[in-house]
PDB file of C-alpha atoms in Angstrom:
ATOM      1  CA  MET X 201      95.290 120.878  91.174  1.00 90.00           C
ATOM      2  CA  LYS X 202      95.579 119.438  87.667  1.00 94.00           C
ATOM      3  CA  LYS X 203      94.504 116.041  86.362  1.00 97.00           C
ATOM      4  CA  TYR X 204      96.539 114.631  83.474  1.00 97.00           C
ATOM      5  CA  VAL X 205      95.388 111.676  81.409  1.00 98.00           C
ATOM      6  CA  ARG X 206      96.884 109.694  78.572  1.00 97.00           C
ATOM      7  CA  CYS X 207      94.397 108.470  76.016  1.00 97.00           C
ATOM      8  CA  GLN X 208      93.846 107.056  72.565  1.00 96.00           C
ATOM      9  CA  TYR X 209      91.699 109.145  70.242  1.00 95.00           C
ATOM     10  CA  ASP X 210      91.258 108.926  66.486  1.00 92.00           C
ATOM     11  CA  ASN X 211      93.961 106.213  66.305  1.00 94.00           C
ATOM     12  CA  GLN X 212      96.523 108.448  68.003  1.00 94.00           C
ATOM     13  CA  THR X 213      97.840 108.688  71.555  1.00 96.00           C
ATOM     14  CA  TYR X 214      97.568 111.993  73.415  1.00 95.00           C
ATOM     15  CA  TYR X 215      98.143 113.457  76.820  1.00 97.00           C
ATOM     16  CA  GLY X 216      95.388 115.716  78.042  1.00 97.00           C
ATOM     17  CA  LEU X 217      94.046 117.734  80.954  1.00 97.00           C
ATOM     18  CA  LEU X 218      90.861 116.329  82.447  1.00 95.00           C
ATOM     19  CA  ALA X 219      88.078 118.765  83.287  1.00 92.00           C
ATOM     20  CA  ASP X 220      84.782 117.189  84.335  1.00 87.00           C
ATOM     21  CA  ASP X 221      83.847 114.943  81.377  1.00 91.00           C
ATOM     22  CA  THR X 222      86.126 116.568  78.810  1.00 97.00           C
ATOM     23  CA  ILE X 223      89.791 116.229  77.881  1.00 97.00           C
ATOM     24  CA  HIS X 224      91.841 119.214  76.696  1.00 97.00           C
ATOM     25  CA  LEU X 225      94.468 117.662  74.411  1.00 97.00           C
ATOM     26  CA  ILE X 226      98.146 118.445  74.981  1.00 97.00           C
ATOM     27  CA  GLU X 227     100.924 118.693  72.424  1.00 94.00           C
ATOM     28  CA  GLY X 228     104.386 117.616  73.548  1.00 91.00           C
ATOM     29  CA  ASP X 229     105.727 115.749  76.558  1.00 91.00           C
ATOM     30  CA  ILE X 230     103.993 116.507  79.861  1.00 95.00           C
ATOM     31  CA  PHE X 231     107.318 115.906  81.651  1.00 95.00           C
ATOM     32  CA  ALA X 232     109.127 118.412  79.427  1.00 93.00           C
ATOM     33  CA  VAL X 233     107.991 121.001  76.856  1.00 91.00           C
ATOM     34  CA  HIS X 234     104.261 120.912  76.161  1.00 93.00           C
ATOM     35  CA  GLU X 235     101.237 123.104  75.649  1.00 94.00           C
ATOM     36  CA  VAL X 236      97.521 122.667  76.170  1.00 94.00           C
ATOM     37  CA  THR X 237      95.784 123.059  72.812  1.00 95.00           C
ATOM     38  CA  ASP X 238      92.277 124.310  72.117  1.00 93.00           C
ATOM     39  CA  ARG X 239      91.219 120.803  71.005  1.00 95.00           C
ATOM     40  CA  ILE X 240      88.659 119.379  73.417  1.00 96.00           C
ATOM     41  CA  ILE X 241      87.130 115.913  73.286  1.00 97.00           C
ATOM     42  CA  ARG X 242      84.576 114.135  75.434  1.00 96.00           C
ATOM     43  CA  MET X 243      85.666 111.358  77.768  1.00 94.00           C
ATOM     44  CA  ASP X 244      83.413 108.886  75.966  1.00 93.00           C
ATOM     45  CA  GLU X 245      85.246 109.590  72.689  1.00 95.00           C
ATOM     46  CA  ALA X 246      88.601 108.417  74.074  1.00 96.00           C
ATOM     47  CA  VAL X 247      90.079 105.252  75.549  1.00 97.00           C
ATOM     48  CA  LEU X 248      92.044 105.960  78.714  1.00 97.00           C
ATOM     49  CA  LEU X 249      95.514 104.411  78.859  1.00 98.00           C
ATOM     50  CA  ALA X 250      97.969 104.139  81.719  1.00 98.00           C
ATOM     51  CA  PRO X 251      98.688 107.825  82.475  1.00 98.00           C
ATOM     52  CA  CYS X 252     102.460 107.403  82.051  1.00 98.00           C
ATOM     53  CA  GLN X 253     104.956 104.942  80.579  1.00 97.00           C
ATOM     54  CA  PRO X 254     107.480 104.264  83.344  1.00 98.00           C
ATOM     55  CA  SER X 255     110.883 102.776  82.649  1.00 98.00           C
ATOM     56  CA  LYS X 256     110.382 100.977  85.966  1.00 98.00           C
ATOM     57  CA  ALA X 257     108.042 100.773  88.903  1.00 98.00           C
ATOM     58  CA  VAL X 258     109.784 100.909  92.269  1.00 98.00           C
ATOM     59  CA  CYS X 259     107.661  99.364  95.001  1.00 98.00           C
ATOM     60  CA  ILE X 260     107.817  99.561  98.785  1.00 97.00           C
ATOM     61  CA  GLY X 261     106.876  96.488 100.799  1.00 91.00           C
ATOM     62  CA  LEU X 262     105.261  96.548 104.262  1.00 89.00           C
ATOM     63  CA  ASN X 263     104.761 100.314 104.526  1.00 94.00           C
ATOM     64  CA  TYR X 264     101.418 100.662 106.367  1.00 93.00           C
ATOM     65  CA  HIS X 265     101.110 100.467 110.141  1.00 89.00           C
ATOM     66  CA  ASP X 266      97.747  98.687 109.827  1.00 84.00           C
ATOM     67  CA  HIS X 267      99.147  96.091 107.401  1.00 80.00           C
ATOM     68  CA  ALA X 268     102.133  95.380 109.663  1.00 80.00           C
ATOM     69  CA  ALA X 269      99.757  94.939 112.618  1.00 82.00           C
ATOM     70  CA  GLU X 270      97.501  92.663 110.532  1.00 79.00           C
ATOM     71  CA  MET X 271     100.473  90.476 109.594  1.00 73.00           C
ATOM     72  CA  LYS X 272     101.878  90.610 113.172  1.00 78.00           C
ATOM     73  CA  LEU X 273     105.228  91.787 111.786  1.00 78.00           C
ATOM     74  CA  ALA X 274     107.758  94.160 113.314  1.00 85.00           C
ATOM     75  CA  LEU X 275     108.034  97.533 111.617  1.00 86.00           C
ATOM     76  CA  PRO X 276     110.877  97.640 109.082  1.00 89.00           C
ATOM     77  CA  LYS X 277     113.889  99.790 109.928  1.00 93.00           C
ATOM     78  CA  GLU X 278     114.174 101.118 106.364  1.00 95.00           C
ATOM     79  CA  PRO X 279     112.014 100.911 103.231  1.00 96.00           C
ATOM     80  CA  LEU X 280     111.969  97.517 101.537  1.00 94.00           C
ATOM     81  CA  ILE X 281     112.426  97.985  97.777  1.00 96.00           C
ATOM     82  CA  PHE X 282     111.391  95.709  94.928  1.00 96.00           C
ATOM     83  CA  LEU X 283     110.693  96.324  91.235  1.00 97.00           C
ATOM     84  CA  LYS X 284     107.952  95.625  88.725  1.00 98.00           C
ATOM     85  CA  PRO X 285     108.792  95.765  84.993  1.00 98.00           C
ATOM     86  CA  SER X 286     107.312  98.251  82.541  1.00 98.00           C
ATOM     87  CA  SER X 287     105.852  95.296  80.618  1.00 98.00           C
ATOM     88  CA  ALA X 288     103.386  94.757  83.505  1.00 98.00           C
ATOM     89  CA  VAL X 289     101.731  98.179  82.989  1.00 98.00           C
ATOM     90  CA  VAL X 290      98.138  98.392  81.732  1.00 98.00           C
ATOM     91  CA  GLY X 291      95.544 101.133  81.924  1.00 98.00           C
ATOM     92  CA  PRO X 292      92.020 101.604  83.259  1.00 98.00           C
ATOM     93  CA  GLY X 293      89.552  99.038  81.964  1.00 98.00           C
ATOM     94  CA  ALA X 294      92.225  96.623  80.774  1.00 98.00           C
ATOM     95  CA  GLY X 295      92.013  92.980  81.743  1.00 98.00           C
ATOM     96  CA  ILE X 296      94.281  91.570  84.458  1.00 98.00           C
ATOM     97  CA  GLU X 297      95.315  88.125  83.252  1.00 98.00           C
ATOM     98  CA  TYR X 298      95.113  85.272  85.764  1.00 98.00           C
ATOM     99  CA  PRO X 299      98.183  83.150  84.913  1.00 98.00           C
ATOM    100  CA  ALA X 300      97.546  79.474  84.268  1.00 97.00           C
ATOM    101  CA  ILE X 301     100.501  78.595  86.511  1.00 97.00           C
ATOM    102  CA  SER X 302      99.073  80.430  89.543  1.00 97.00           C
ATOM    103  CA  HIS X 303      96.213  79.445  91.837  1.00 97.00           C
ATOM    104  CA  ASN X 304      96.259  82.359  94.299  1.00 98.00           C
ATOM    105  CA  LEU X 305      96.064  85.783  92.668  1.00 98.00           C
ATOM    106  CA  HIS X 306      95.901  88.748  95.085  1.00 97.00           C
ATOM    107  CA  TYR X 307      95.035  92.455  94.873  1.00 98.00           C
ATOM    108  CA  GLU X 308      97.054  95.205  96.559  1.00 97.00           C
ATOM    109  CA  GLY X 309      95.637  98.703  96.216  1.00 98.00           C
ATOM    110  CA  GLU X 310      98.335 101.381  96.302  1.00 98.00           C
ATOM    111  CA  PHE X 311      98.953 105.139  96.277  1.00 98.00           C
ATOM    112  CA  VAL X 312     101.513 105.986  93.600  1.00 98.00           C
ATOM    113  CA  VAL X 313     104.063 108.777  93.196  1.00 98.00           C
ATOM    114  CA  VAL X 314     104.881 109.813  89.613  1.00 98.00           C
ATOM    115  CA  ILE X 315     108.356 111.288  89.136  1.00 98.00           C
ATOM    116  CA  GLY X 316     108.607 114.460  87.063  1.00 98.00           C
ATOM    117  CA  LYS X 317     112.342 114.880  86.468  1.00 97.00           C
ATOM    118  CA  THR X 318     115.542 112.876  86.681  1.00 98.00           C
ATOM    119  CA  ALA X 319     116.273 112.145  90.333  1.00 98.00           C
ATOM    120  CA  ARG X 320     119.518 110.856  91.808  1.00 98.00           C
ATOM    121  CA  ASN X 321     120.742 111.297  95.395  1.00 98.00           C
ATOM    122  CA  VAL X 322     117.724 113.453  96.239  1.00 98.00           C
ATOM    123  CA  SER X 323     117.345 114.437  99.888  1.00 98.00           C
ATOM    124  CA  ALA X 324     114.000 114.213 101.651  1.00 98.00           C
ATOM    125  CA  GLN X 325     113.989 118.010 101.830  1.00 98.00           C
ATOM    126  CA  GLN X 326     114.264 118.228  98.026  1.00 98.00           C
ATOM    127  CA  ALA X 327     111.880 115.383  97.234  1.00 98.00           C
ATOM    128  CA  TYR X 328     108.748 117.363  96.390  1.00 98.00           C
ATOM    129  CA  ASP X 329     110.656 119.212  93.652  1.00 98.00           C
ATOM    130  CA  TYR X 330     110.918 115.899  91.783  1.00 98.00           C
ATOM    131  CA  ILE X 331     107.282 114.805  92.068  1.00 98.00           C
ATOM    132  CA  PHE X 332     105.017 115.368  89.072  1.00 98.00           C
ATOM    133  CA  GLY X 333     101.893 114.008  90.706  1.00 98.00           C
ATOM    134  CA  TYR X 334     100.080 110.972  92.027  1.00 98.00           C
ATOM    135  CA  THR X 335      97.936 108.133  90.699  1.00 98.00           C
ATOM    136  CA  CYS X 336      96.392 104.758  91.631  1.00 98.00           C
ATOM    137  CA  ALA X 337      97.811 101.252  91.175  1.00 98.00           C
ATOM    138  CA  ASN X 338      96.974  97.647  91.827  1.00 98.00           C
ATOM    139  CA  ASP X 339     100.121  95.717  92.719  1.00 98.00           C
ATOM    140  CA  VAL X 340      98.750  92.404  91.422  1.00 98.00           C
ATOM    141  CA  THR X 341     100.567  89.441  92.964  1.00 97.00           C
ATOM    142  CA  ALA X 342     100.603  85.699  92.293  1.00 97.00           C
ATOM    143  CA  ARG X 343     100.933  84.971  95.993  1.00 95.00           C
ATOM    144  CA  ASP X 344     101.640  81.256  95.643  1.00 96.00           C
ATOM    145  CA  ILE X 345     104.506  81.930  93.239  1.00 96.00           C
ATOM    146  CA  GLN X 346     105.866  84.713  95.468  1.00 93.00           C
ATOM    147  CA  MET X 347     105.887  82.389  98.474  1.00 91.00           C
ATOM    148  CA  ALA X 348     107.326  79.425  96.556  1.00 95.00           C
ATOM    149  CA  ASP X 349     110.185  81.478  95.111  1.00 94.00           C
ATOM    150  CA  GLY X 350     111.139  83.070  98.407  1.00 88.00           C
ATOM    151  CA  GLN X 351     111.547  86.405  96.610  1.00 90.00           C
ATOM    152  CA  TRP X 352     109.067  88.619  94.827  1.00 91.00           C
ATOM    153  CA  THR X 353     110.108  89.252  91.235  1.00 95.00           C
ATOM    154  CA  ARG X 354     108.341  86.482  89.330  1.00 97.00           C
ATOM    155  CA  GLY X 355     105.128  86.564  91.347  1.00 97.00           C
ATOM    156  CA  LYS X 356     104.669  90.304  90.770  1.00 97.00           C
ATOM    157  CA  SER X 357     105.964  90.700  87.217  1.00 98.00           C
ATOM    158  CA  PHE X 358     103.512  88.978  84.884  1.00 98.00           C
ATOM    159  CA  ASP X 359     102.148  91.033  81.991  1.00 98.00           C
ATOM    160  CA  THR X 360      99.074  93.060  83.131  1.00 98.00           C
ATOM    161  CA  PHE X 361     100.141  92.928  86.804  1.00 98.00           C
ATOM    162  CA  LEU X 362     100.459  96.723  87.131  1.00 98.00           C
ATOM    163  CA  PRO X 363      97.251  98.629  86.335  1.00 98.00           C
ATOM    164  CA  LEU X 364      97.795 102.396  86.636  1.00 98.00           C
ATOM    165  CA  GLY X 365      95.372 105.309  86.391  1.00 98.00           C
ATOM    166  CA  PRO X 366      92.974 106.799  85.733  1.00 98.00           C
ATOM    167  CA  CYS X 367      94.931 110.083  85.834  1.00 98.00           C
ATOM    168  CA  ILE X 368      97.923 111.821  87.390  1.00 98.00           C
ATOM    169  CA  VAL X 369      96.885 114.467  89.899  1.00 98.00           C
ATOM    170  CA  SER X 370      99.185 117.269  91.045  1.00 96.00           C
ATOM    171  CA  GLY X 371      98.934 119.521  94.057  1.00 93.00           C
ATOM    172  CA  ILE X 372      97.584 117.201  96.750  1.00 96.00           C
ATOM    173  CA  ASP X 373      98.996 116.238 100.143  1.00 97.00           C
ATOM    174  CA  PRO X 374     100.280 112.655  99.749  1.00 98.00           C
ATOM    175  CA  HIS X 375      99.817 111.904 103.447  1.00 97.00           C
ATOM    176  CA  THR X 376      96.069 112.619 103.753  1.00 97.00           C
ATOM    177  CA  VAL X 377      94.661 110.421 100.977  1.00 98.00           C
ATOM    178  CA  ASP X 378      91.905 107.884 101.630  1.00 98.00           C
ATOM    179  CA  ILE X 379      92.607 104.555  99.918  1.00 98.00           C
ATOM    180  CA  LYS X 380      90.000 101.880  99.253  1.00 98.00           C
ATOM    181  CA  LEU X 381      89.895  98.730  97.167  1.00 98.00           C
ATOM    182  CA  TYR X 382      86.685  97.031  96.072  1.00 98.00           C
ATOM    183  CA  VAL X 383      86.124  93.558  94.635  1.00 98.00           C
ATOM    184  CA  ASN X 384      82.731  93.389  92.915  1.00 98.00           C
ATOM    185  CA  ASP X 385      81.693  96.563  94.810  1.00 96.00           C
ATOM    186  CA  GLU X 386      82.583  95.061  98.208  1.00 98.00           C
ATOM    187  CA  VAL X 387      85.157  97.029 100.205  1.00 98.00           C
ATOM    188  CA  LYS X 388      88.212  94.856 100.894  1.00 98.00           C
ATOM    189  CA  GLN X 389      90.783  97.510 101.841  1.00 97.00           C
ATOM    190  CA  SER X 390      90.147 100.853 103.532  1.00 97.00           C
ATOM    191  CA  SER X 391      92.824 103.087 105.004  1.00 96.00           C
ATOM    192  CA  ASN X 392      94.572 106.426 104.645  1.00 97.00           C
ATOM    193  CA  THR X 393      98.114 107.351 103.621  1.00 97.00           C
ATOM    194  CA  CYS X 394      98.588 108.871 107.079  1.00 96.00           C
ATOM    195  CA  GLN X 395      99.226 105.216 107.987  1.00 94.00           C
ATOM    196  CA  LEU X 396     102.440 105.116 105.922  1.00 96.00           C
ATOM    197  CA  ILE X 397     105.433 103.967 107.954  1.00 96.00           C
ATOM    198  CA  PHE X 398     107.888 105.811 105.682  1.00 97.00           C
ATOM    199  CA  SER X 399     106.808 109.158 104.247  1.00 98.00           C
ATOM    200  CA  VAL X 400     106.928 109.945 100.548  1.00 98.00           C
ATOM    201  CA  PRO X 401     110.033 112.201 100.873  1.00 98.00           C
ATOM    202  CA  ALA X 402     111.839 109.542 102.928  1.00 98.00           C
ATOM    203  CA  ILE X 403     111.027 106.922 100.294  1.00 98.00           C
ATOM    204  CA  ILE X 404     112.359 109.095  97.473  1.00 98.00           C
ATOM    205  CA  GLU X 405     115.575 109.780  99.386  1.00 98.00           C
ATOM    206  CA  HIS X 406     116.044 106.060 100.068  1.00 98.00           C
ATOM    207  CA  ILE X 407     115.416 104.960  96.474  1.00 98.00           C
ATOM    208  CA  THR X 408     117.532 107.616  94.787  1.00 98.00           C
ATOM    209  CA  LYS X 409     120.561 106.663  96.856  1.00 98.00           C
ATOM    210  CA  VAL X 410     120.390 103.368  94.970  1.00 98.00           C
ATOM    211  CA  MET X 411     119.026 104.075  91.489  1.00 98.00           C
ATOM    212  CA  THR X 412     118.225 106.993  89.224  1.00 98.00           C
ATOM    213  CA  LEU X 413     114.544 107.730  88.684  1.00 98.00           C
ATOM    214  CA  TYR X 414     113.454 109.139  85.325  1.00 98.00           C
ATOM    215  CA  PRO X 415     110.443 111.259  84.347  1.00 98.00           C
ATOM    216  CA  GLY X 416     107.395 109.034  84.268  1.00 98.00           C
ATOM    217  CA  ASP X 417     108.831 106.433  86.649  1.00 98.00           C
ATOM    218  CA  VAL X 418     106.435 105.443  89.416  1.00 98.00           C
ATOM    219  CA  ILE X 419     106.816 104.591  93.088  1.00 98.00           C
ATOM    220  CA  LEU X 420     104.206 102.297  94.651  1.00 98.00           C
ATOM    221  CA  THR X 421     104.176 103.288  98.310  1.00 98.00           C
ATOM    222  CA  GLY X 422     102.796 100.075  99.808  1.00 96.00           C
ATOM    223  CA  THR X 423      99.426  98.485 100.471  1.00 95.00           C
ATOM    224  CA  PRO X 424      97.235  98.746 103.585  1.00 96.00           C
ATOM    225  CA  SER X 425      95.642  95.879 105.472  1.00 93.00           C
ATOM    226  CA  GLY X 426      93.053  93.613 103.886  1.00 94.00           C
ATOM    227  CA  VAL X 427      94.941  92.038 100.969  1.00 93.00           C
ATOM    228  CA  GLY X 428      93.249  88.954  99.552  1.00 95.00           C
ATOM    229  CA  PRO X 429      92.392  86.802  96.536  1.00 97.00           C
ATOM    230  CA  MET X 430      90.762  87.573  93.204  1.00 98.00           C
ATOM    231  CA  GLN X 431      88.979  85.207  90.824  1.00 98.00           C
ATOM    232  CA  ILE X 432      88.393  85.210  87.072  1.00 98.00           C
ATOM    233  CA  GLY X 433      85.486  87.557  86.355  1.00 98.00           C
ATOM    234  CA  ASP X 434      86.016  89.737  89.424  1.00 98.00           C
ATOM    235  CA  VAL X 435      85.836  93.513  88.919  1.00 98.00           C
ATOM    236  CA  VAL X 436      88.495  95.216  91.043  1.00 98.00           C
ATOM    237  CA  THR X 437      88.567  98.959  91.775  1.00 98.00           C
ATOM    238  CA  VAL X 438      91.233 101.031  93.536  1.00 98.00           C
ATOM    239  CA  GLU X 439      89.844 104.369  94.762  1.00 98.00           C
ATOM    240  CA  LEU X 440      91.969 107.260  96.039  1.00 98.00           C
ATOM    241  CA  SER X 441      90.399 110.464  97.327  1.00 98.00           C
ATOM    242  CA  GLY X 442      91.192 113.407  95.097  1.00 97.00           C
ATOM    243  CA  ILE X 443      92.459 111.155  92.295  1.00 97.00           C
ATOM    244  CA  GLY X 444      89.697 108.809  91.179  1.00 97.00           C
ATOM    245  CA  ARG X 445      88.891 105.167  90.533  1.00 98.00           C
ATOM    246  CA  LEU X 446      90.973 102.582  88.675  1.00 98.00           C
ATOM    247  CA  THR X 447      88.838  99.606  87.597  1.00 98.00           C
ATOM    248  CA  ASN X 448      89.989  96.375  85.953  1.00 98.00           C
ATOM    249  CA  THR X 449      88.511  92.914  85.407  1.00 98.00           C
ATOM    250  CA  ILE X 450      90.263  89.601  86.046  1.00 98.00           C
ATOM    251  CA  VAL X 451      90.413  87.513  82.856  1.00 98.00           C
ATOM    252  CA  ARG X 452      91.783  84.096  82.033  1.00 97.00           C
ATOM    253  CA  GLY X 453      95.468  84.198  81.155  1.00 91.00           C
TER     254      GLY X 453
END
């Protein structure tokens, strides 16, 4: 298992391998040719950024059995796809802006797949060959705008509405991961990816029949039960077992 981070250090941006409280800096592109250098820095010397720069975030709606039961909705027959723009991406510790035009901002903790190589028409059997690793996300949603529009793009696409991080972890089973979300240290969501309605390989097959995924693109696999509101000043943390904690604060937009 490896943990990759992307960070700012000495006014430059680096990828690195995380080991305890140190980062081993990498030269090159982690999705292509790269090497781990002998330069090591402490975590407290760097600012963690979003661990990748996706061209797009492909999201799956209603993909947890417990969330479907909570909402009293029938299980979908195939994955429901929507997109979030790359302009929504922020990293650990960044502020999530509460838009002035919204009055009902919600959290959605999610387990995220990071694509490692160009993927088009990939079968479920081939899917793991295209996965680089996994990370955490908060699919921030202006729920009132989402409901008023009758579709999801505007309510989920504001700048800062896609925190990612803290790292990309390889070599874990994507269907045995505990997922929790805390608001001000109070648990609001608690589940496990074994609750996914559509498996990670099935999701990749479904998406790549429609669109090409590029290295660094991310797939948000859905949120479990317990979604709810956030207020300005709230500290929100998504925690995934084996990956880590992604913490952001809600700020005035």
